[in-house]
Short mmCIF file of C-alpha atoms and ligand atoms in Angstrom, two decimals:
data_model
loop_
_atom_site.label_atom_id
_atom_site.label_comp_id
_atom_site.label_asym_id
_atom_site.label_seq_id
_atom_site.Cartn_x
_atom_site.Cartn_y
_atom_site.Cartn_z
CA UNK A 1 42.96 46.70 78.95
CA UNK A 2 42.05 46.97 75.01
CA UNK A 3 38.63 48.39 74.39
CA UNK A 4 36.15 46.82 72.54
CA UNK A 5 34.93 49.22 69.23
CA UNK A 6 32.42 49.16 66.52
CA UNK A 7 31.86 50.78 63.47
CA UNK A 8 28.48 52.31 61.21
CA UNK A 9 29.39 53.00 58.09
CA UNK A 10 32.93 54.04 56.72
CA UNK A 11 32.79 50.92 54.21
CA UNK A 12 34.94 50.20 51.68
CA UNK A 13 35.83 53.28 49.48
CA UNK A 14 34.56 55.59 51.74
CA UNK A 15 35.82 58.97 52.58
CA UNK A 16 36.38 58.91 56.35
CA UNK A 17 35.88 55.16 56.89
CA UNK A 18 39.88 54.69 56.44
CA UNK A 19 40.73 57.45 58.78
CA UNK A 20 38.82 56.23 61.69
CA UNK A 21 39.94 52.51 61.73
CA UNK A 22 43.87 54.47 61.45
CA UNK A 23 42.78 56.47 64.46
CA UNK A 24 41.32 54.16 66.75
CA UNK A 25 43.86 51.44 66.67
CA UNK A 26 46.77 54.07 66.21
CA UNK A 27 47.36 53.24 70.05
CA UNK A 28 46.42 50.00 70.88
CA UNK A 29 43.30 51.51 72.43
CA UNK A 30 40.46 49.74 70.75
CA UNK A 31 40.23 46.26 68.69
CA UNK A 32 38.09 46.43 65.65
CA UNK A 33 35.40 43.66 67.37
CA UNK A 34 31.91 44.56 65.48
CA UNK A 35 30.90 46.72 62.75
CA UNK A 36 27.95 47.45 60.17
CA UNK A 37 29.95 48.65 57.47
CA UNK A 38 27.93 49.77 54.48
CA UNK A 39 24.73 50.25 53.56
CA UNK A 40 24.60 47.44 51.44
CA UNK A 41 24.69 44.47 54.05
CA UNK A 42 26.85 41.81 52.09
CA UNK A 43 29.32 43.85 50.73
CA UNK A 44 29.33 45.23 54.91
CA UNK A 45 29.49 42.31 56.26
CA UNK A 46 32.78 40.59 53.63
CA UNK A 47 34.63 43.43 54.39
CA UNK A 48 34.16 43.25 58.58
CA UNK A 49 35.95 39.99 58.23
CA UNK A 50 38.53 41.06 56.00
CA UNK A 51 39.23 43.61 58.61
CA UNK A 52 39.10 40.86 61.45
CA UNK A 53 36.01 40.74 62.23
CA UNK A 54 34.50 37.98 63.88
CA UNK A 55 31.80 36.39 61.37
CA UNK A 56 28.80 36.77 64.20
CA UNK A 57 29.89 39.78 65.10
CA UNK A 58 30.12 41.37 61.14
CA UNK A 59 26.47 42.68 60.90
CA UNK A 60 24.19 42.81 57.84
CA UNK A 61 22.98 46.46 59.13
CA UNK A 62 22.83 48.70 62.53
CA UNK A 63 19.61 47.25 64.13
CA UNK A 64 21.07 44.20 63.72
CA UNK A 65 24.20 45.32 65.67
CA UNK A 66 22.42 46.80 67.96
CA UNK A 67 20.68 43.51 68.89
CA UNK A 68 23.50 41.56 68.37
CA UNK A 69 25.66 43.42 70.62
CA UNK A 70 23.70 44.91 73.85
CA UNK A 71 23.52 41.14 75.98
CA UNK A 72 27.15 40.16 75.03
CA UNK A 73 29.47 40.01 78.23
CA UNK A 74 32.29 41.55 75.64
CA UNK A 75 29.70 44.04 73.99
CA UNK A 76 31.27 47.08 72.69
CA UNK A 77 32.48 49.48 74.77
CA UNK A 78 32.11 52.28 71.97
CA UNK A 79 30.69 52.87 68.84
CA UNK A 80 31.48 55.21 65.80
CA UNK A 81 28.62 56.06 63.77
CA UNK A 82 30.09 57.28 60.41
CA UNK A 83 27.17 56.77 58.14
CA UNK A 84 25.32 59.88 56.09
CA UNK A 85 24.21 62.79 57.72
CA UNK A 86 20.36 61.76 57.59
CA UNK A 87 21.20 58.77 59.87
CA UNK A 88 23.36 60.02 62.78
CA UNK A 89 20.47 60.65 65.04
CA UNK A 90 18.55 57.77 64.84
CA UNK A 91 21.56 55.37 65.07
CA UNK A 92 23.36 57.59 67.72
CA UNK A 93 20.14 58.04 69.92
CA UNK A 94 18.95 54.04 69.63
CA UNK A 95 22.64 52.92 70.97
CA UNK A 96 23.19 55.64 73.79
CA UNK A 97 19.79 54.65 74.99
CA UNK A 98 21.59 50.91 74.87
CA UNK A 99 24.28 52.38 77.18
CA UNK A 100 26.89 52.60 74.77
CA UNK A 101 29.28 55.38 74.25
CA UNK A 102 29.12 57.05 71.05
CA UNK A 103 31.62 59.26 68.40
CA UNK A 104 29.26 60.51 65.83
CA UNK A 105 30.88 61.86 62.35
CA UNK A 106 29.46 65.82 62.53
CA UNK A 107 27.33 67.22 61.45
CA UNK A 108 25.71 65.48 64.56
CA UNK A 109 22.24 65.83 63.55
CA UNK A 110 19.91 67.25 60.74
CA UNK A 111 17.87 69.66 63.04
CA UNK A 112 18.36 71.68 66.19
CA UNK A 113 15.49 69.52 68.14
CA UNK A 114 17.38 66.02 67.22
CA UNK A 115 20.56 67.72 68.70
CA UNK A 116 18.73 68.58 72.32
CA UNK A 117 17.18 65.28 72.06
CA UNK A 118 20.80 63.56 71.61
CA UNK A 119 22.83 65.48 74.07
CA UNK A 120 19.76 64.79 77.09
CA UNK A 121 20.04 61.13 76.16
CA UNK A 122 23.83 61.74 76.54
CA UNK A 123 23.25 63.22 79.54
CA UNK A 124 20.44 61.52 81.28
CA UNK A 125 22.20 58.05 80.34
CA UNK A 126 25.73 59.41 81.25
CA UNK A 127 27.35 58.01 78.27
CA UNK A 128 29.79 59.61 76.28
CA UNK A 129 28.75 61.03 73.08
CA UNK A 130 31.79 63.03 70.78
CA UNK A 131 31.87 64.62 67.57
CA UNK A 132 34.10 64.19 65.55
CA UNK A 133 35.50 67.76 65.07
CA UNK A 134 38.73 66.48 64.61
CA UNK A 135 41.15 69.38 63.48
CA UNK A 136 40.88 70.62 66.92
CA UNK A 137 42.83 67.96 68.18
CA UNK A 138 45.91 69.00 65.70
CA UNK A 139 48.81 69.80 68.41
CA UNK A 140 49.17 73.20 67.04
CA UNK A 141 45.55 73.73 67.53
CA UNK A 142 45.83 72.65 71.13
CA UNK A 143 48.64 75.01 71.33
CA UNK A 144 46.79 78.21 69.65
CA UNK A 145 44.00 77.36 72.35
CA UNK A 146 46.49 77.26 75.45
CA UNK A 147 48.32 80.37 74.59
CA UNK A 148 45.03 82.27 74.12
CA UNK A 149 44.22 80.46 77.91
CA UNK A 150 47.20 82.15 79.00
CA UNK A 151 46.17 85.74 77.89
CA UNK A 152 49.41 85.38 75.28
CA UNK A 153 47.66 87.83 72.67
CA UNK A 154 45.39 89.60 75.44
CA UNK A 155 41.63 89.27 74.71
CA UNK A 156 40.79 88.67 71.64
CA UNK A 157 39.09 90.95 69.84
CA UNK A 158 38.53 89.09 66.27
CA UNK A 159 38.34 85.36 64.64
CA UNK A 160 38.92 84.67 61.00
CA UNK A 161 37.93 81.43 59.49
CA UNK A 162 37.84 79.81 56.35
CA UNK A 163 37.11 76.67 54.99
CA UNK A 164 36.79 77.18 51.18
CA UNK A 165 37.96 74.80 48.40
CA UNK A 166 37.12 74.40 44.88
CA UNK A 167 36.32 70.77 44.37
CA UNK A 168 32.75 71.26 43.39
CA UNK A 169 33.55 73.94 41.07
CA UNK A 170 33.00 72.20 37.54
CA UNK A 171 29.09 73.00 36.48
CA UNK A 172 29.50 70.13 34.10
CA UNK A 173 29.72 67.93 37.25
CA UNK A 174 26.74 68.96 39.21
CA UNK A 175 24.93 66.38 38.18
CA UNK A 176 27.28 63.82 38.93
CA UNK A 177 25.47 62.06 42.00
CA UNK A 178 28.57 62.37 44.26
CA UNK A 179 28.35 65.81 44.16
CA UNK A 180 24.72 66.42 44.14
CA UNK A 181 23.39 64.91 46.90
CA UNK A 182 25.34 67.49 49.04
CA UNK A 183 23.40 70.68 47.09
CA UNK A 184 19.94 68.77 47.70
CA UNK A 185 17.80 69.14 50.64
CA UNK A 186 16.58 65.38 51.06
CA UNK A 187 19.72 64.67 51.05
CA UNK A 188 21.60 67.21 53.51
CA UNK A 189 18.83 68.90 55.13
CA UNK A 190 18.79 72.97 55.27
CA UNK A 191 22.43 73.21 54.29
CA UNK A 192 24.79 72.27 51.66
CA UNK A 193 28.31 73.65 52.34
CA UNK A 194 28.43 75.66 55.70
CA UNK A 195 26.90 72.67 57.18
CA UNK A 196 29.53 70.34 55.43
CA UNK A 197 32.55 72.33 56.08
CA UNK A 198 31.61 76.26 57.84
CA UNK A 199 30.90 74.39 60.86
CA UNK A 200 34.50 72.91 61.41
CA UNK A 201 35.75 76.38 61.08
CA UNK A 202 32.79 77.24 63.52
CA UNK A 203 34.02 75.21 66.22
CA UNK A 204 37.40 75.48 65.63
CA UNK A 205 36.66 79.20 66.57
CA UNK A 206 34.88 78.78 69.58
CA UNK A 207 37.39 75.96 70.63
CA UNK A 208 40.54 78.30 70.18
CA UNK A 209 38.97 81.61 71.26
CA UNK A 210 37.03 79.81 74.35
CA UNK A 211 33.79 81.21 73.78
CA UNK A 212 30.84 80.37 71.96
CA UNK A 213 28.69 81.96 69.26
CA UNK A 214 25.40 84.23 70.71
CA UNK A 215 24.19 85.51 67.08
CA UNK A 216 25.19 85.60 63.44
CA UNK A 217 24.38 87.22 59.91
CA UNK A 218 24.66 84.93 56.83
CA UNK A 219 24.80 85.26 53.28
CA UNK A 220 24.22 81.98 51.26
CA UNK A 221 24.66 82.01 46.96
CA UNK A 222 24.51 78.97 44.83
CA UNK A 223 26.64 80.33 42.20
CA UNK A 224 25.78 77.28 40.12
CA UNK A 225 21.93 77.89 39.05
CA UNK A 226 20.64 74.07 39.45
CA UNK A 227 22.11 73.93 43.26
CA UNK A 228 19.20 74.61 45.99
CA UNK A 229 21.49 74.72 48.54
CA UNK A 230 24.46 76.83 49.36
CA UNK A 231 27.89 76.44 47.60
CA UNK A 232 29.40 79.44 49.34
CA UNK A 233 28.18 81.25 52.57
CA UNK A 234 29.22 84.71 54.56
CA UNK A 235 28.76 84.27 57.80
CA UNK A 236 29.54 87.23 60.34
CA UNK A 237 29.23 86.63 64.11
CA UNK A 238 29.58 87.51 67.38
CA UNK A 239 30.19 85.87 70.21
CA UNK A 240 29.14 85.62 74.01
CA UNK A 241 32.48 87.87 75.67
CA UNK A 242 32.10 90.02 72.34
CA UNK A 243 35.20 88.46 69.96
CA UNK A 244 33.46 89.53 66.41
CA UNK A 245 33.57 86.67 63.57
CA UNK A 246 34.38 86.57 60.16
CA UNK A 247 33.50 82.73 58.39
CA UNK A 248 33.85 82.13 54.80
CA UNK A 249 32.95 78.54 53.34
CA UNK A 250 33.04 77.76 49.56
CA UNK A 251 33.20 74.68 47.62
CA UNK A 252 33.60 76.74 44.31
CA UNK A 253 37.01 78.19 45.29
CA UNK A 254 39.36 77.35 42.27
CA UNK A 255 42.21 76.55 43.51
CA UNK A 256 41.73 76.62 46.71
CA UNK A 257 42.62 72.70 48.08
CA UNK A 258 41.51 72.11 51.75
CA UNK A 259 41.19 75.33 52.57
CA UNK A 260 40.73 75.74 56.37
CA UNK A 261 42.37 78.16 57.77
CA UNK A 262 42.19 80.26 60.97
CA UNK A 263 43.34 83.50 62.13
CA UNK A 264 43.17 84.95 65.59
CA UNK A 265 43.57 88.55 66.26
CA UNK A 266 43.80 89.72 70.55
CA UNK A 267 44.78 93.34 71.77
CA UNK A 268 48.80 92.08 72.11
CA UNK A 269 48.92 89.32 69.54
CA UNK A 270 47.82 87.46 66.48
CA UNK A 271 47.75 83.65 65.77
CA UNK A 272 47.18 82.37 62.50
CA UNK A 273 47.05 78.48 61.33
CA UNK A 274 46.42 76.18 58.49
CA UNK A 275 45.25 72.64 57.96
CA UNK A 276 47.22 72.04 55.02
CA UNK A 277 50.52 73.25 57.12
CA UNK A 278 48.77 71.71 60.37
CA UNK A 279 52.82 71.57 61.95
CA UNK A 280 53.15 75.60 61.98
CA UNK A 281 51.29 78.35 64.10
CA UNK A 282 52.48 81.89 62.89
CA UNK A 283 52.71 84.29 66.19
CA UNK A 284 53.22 87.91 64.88
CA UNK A 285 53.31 90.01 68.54
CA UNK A 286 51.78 93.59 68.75
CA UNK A 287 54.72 95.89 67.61
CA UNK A 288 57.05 92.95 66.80
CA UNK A 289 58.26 90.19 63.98
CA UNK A 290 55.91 87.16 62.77
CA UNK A 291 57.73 83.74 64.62
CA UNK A 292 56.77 80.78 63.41
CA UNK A 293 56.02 78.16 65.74
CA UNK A 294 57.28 74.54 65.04
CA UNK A 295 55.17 71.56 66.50
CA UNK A 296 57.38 69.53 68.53
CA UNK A 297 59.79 72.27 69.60
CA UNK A 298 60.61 72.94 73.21
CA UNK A 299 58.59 74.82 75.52
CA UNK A 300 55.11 74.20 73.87
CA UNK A 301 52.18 73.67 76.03
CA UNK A 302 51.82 70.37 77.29
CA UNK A 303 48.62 69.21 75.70
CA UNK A 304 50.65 70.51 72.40
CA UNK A 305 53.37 68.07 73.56
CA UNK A 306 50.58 65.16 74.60
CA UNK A 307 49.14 64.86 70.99
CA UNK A 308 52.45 65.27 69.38
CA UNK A 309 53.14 61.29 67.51
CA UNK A 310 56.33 61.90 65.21
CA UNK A 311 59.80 64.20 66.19
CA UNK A 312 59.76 67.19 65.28
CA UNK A 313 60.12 68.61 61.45
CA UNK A 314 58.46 65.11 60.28
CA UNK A 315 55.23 65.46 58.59
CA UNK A 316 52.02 64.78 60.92
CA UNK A 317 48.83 64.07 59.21
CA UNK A 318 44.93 64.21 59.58
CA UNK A 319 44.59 60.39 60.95
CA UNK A 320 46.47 61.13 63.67
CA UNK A 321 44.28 64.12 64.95
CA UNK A 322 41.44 61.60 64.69
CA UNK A 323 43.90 59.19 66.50
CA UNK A 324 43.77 62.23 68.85
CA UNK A 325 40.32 62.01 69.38
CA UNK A 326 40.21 58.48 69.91
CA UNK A 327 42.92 58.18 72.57
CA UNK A 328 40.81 60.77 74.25
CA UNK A 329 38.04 58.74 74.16
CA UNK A 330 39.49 55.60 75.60
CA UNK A 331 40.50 58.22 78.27
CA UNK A 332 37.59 58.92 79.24
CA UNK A 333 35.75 55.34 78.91
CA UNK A 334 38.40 54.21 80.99
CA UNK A 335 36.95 57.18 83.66
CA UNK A 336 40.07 59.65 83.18
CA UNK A 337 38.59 62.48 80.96
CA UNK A 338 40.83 64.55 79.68
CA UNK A 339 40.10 68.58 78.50
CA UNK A 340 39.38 69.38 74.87
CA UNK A 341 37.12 65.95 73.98
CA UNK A 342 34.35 67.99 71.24
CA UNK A 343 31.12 66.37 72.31
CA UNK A 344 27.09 66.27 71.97
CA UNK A 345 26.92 70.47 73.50
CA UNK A 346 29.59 71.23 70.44
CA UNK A 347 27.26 68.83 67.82
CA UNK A 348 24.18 70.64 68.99
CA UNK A 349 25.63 74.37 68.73
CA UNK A 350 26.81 73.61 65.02
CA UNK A 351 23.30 72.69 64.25
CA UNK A 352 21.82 75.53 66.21
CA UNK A 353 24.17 77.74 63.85
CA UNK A 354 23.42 76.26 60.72
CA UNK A 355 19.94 76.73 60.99
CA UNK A 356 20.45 79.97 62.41
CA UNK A 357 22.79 80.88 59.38
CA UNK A 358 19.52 79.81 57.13
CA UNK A 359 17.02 81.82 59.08
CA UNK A 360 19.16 84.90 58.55
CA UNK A 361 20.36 84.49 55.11
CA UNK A 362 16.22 83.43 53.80
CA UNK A 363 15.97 87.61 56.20
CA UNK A 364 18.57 88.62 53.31
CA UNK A 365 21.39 88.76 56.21
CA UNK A 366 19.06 89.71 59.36
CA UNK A 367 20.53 89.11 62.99
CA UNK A 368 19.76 85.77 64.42
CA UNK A 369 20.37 84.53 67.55
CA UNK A 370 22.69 81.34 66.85
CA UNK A 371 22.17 79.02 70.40
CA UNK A 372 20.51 76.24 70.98
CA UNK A 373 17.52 77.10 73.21
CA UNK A 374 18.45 74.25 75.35
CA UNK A 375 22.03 76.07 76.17
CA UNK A 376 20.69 79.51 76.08
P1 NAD B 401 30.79 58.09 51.96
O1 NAD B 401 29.58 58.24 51.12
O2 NAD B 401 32.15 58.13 51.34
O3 NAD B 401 30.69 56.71 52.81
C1 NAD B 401 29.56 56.39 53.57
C2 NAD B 401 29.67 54.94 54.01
O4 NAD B 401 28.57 54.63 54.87
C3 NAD B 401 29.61 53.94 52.87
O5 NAD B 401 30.52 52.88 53.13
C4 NAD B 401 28.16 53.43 52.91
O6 NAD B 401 28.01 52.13 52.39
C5 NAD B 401 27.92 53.44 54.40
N1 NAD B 401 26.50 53.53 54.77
C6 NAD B 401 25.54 54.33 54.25
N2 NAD B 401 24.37 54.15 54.90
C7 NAD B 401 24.59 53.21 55.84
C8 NAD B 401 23.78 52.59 56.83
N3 NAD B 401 22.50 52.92 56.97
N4 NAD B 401 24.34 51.66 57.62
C9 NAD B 401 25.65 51.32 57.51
N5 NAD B 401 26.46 51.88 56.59
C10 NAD B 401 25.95 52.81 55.78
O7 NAD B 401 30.65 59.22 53.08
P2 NAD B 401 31.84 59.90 53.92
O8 NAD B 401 32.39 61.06 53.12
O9 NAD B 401 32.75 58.88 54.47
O10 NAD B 401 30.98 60.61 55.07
C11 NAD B 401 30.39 59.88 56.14
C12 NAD B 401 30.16 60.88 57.28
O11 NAD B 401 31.43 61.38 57.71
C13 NAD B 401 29.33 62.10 56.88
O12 NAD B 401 28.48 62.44 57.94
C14 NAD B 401 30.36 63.20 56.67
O13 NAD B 401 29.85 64.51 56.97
C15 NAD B 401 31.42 62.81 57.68
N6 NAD B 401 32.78 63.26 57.33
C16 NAD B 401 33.49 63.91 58.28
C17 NAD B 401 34.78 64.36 58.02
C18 NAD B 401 35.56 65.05 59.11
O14 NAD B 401 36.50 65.77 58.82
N7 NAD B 401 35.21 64.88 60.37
C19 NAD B 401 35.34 64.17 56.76
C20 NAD B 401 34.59 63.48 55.79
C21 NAD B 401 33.30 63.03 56.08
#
């Protein structure tokens, strides 16, 4: 049976608004059936019903959905909260306490408190609540994380990540409001890039290697003067079974595009992937010659092979690891949960860390210890 979906945010002309309504009806999953689109309620509530959108059911804003949908015999069965930063918690916590199942945009909350708070509700109402760290659910991602499972490079001893681009580069555009908000604390909290893009490459570490951060040392520079916040950040760590870390985020890397990147280094192996050539994993084994890997080729691991969509050698693209995350989440609605589904423990960590990475880079690079209390 379709599932019934709604959507906060991700209006028209949005940034991730396009990818999410592509990955949640990639599969026939969910049906578009209520939504609160943008912040400004009219222009929300046209484009609901240009999407399909029932007119009662295309809401002016959130509270009003909220209302609108918890009594309803065909009320939503999830919700996707892709709204600004500042907002996730409130709208996140108000319709999990409404026993609805939630996929909040990341970062999932603005301080390490709101991120316990969310992930008891999650837990104390049982309802799902995701993240959308979506890159881990690129195939070859999935199939980094299964060899390292299966001891293919032996422990691993290092993780290298980088997500540094150079789209914010221009000083003559720092004042352009699209860009600013992200350098200025009312607007993105204690963090401008490492908690916009370092903590993808965060989890995409602890996802691959299996293990999670215990403490890190951070160095944060706002090479352009007016910025408050961040605009590139060093962020060494280690982590719980001892794997050391290495995490470089910049948004004034000149020529730099996208910019993630990972590299995995065991004892008998090393892995190394990129989002802008998400189809390839380069295997170089200890003593021997670098074989790239080809998503869709034979013998890959089978959750490689589950979250696979075109043949092999065609190009696959970020919608579809969202589409990943979504077909995970009817999955699990439906009461079949499957591994590797990022959730409210993975939102809280990346806040724990990017507070963390504040504490110790205000201490001019001083250890901090990066968990939550709550998962300590
Ligand atoms: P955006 O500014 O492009 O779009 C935000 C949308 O939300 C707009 O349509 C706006 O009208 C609407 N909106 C704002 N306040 C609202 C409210 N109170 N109620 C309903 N709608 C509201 O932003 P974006 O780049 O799409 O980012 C949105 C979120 O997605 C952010 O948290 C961002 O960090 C996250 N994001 C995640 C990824 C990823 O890779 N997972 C990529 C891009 C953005």
């Amino acid at each position: 049976m379709k599932l019934n979906w709604g959507m906060i945010g991700g209006g028209e002309g949005s940034q991730i608004g396009p990818a999410h309504r592509l990955g949640a009806q990639a599969d026939g999953n969910f049906t578009l059936a209520a939504g609160a689109l943008d912040v400004d309620a009219a222009r929300g509530k046209a484009f609901a019903q240009r999407l399909g959108v029932a007119a009662d059911r295309a809401y002016g804003n959130w509270q009003e959905m909220l209302e609108g949908e918890r009594n309803r015999d065909d009320r939503v069965d999830l919700v996707t909260v892709a709204t600004p930063n500042s907002t996730h918690f409130e709208i996140t916590k108000a319709f999990l306490e409404a026993g609805f199942h939630v996929l909040c945009e990341k970062p999932m909350t603005m301080t390490v408190e709101e991120g316990e708070e969310i992930l008891k509700v999650a837990r104390r109402t049982g309802r799902i609540c995701a993240v959308n760290y979506c890159y881990s659910a690129y195939p070859m991602v999935r199939e980094m994380r299964a060899m390292v499972r299966k001891g293919e490079i032996g422990k691993v001893r290092l993780v290298v990540a980088n997500f540094s681009h150079g789209h914010h580069a221009d000083a003559a555009q720092a004042d352009n409001p699209r860009v600013r908000w992200r350098y200025d604390p009312k607007m993105a909290g204690v963090s401008g890039q490492f908690a916009d893009c370092g903590i993808h490459a965060l989890h995409m570490a602890s996802f691959v290697v299996g293990d999670e951060v215990r403490e890190l040392s951070a160095d944060f520079a706002s090479t352009i003067a007016s910025r408050e916040l961040e605009d590139d950040a060093m962020v060494n760590f280690r982590m719980e079974g001892g794997t050391v870390g290495r995490l470089w985020s910049s948004s004034v890397a000149i020529g730099r595009q996208h910019g993630f990147d990972i590299q995995i280094f065991g004892e008998t192996g090393g892995l190394r992937w990129a989002s802008e050539q998400p189809n390839q994993v380069y295997y170089t084994p200890l003593g021997g010659r670098t074989q790239i890997m080809e998503k869709g080729e034979a013998g890959l691991s089978d959750e490689a092979a589950r979250l696979s969509r075109v043949p092999i050698a065609h190009p696959e693209g970020f919608p579809l690891a969202v589409a990943n995350i979504y077909q995970d989440l009817a999955a699990a609605i439906r009461g079949e949960p499957r591994d590797g589904l990022p959730g409210a423990e993975d939102g809280l960590r990346s806040m724990a860390a990017v507070h963390a990475c504040v504490e110790s880079a205000r201490g001019r690079g001083t250890w901090v210890d990066a968990r939550p209390p709550m998962l300590r």
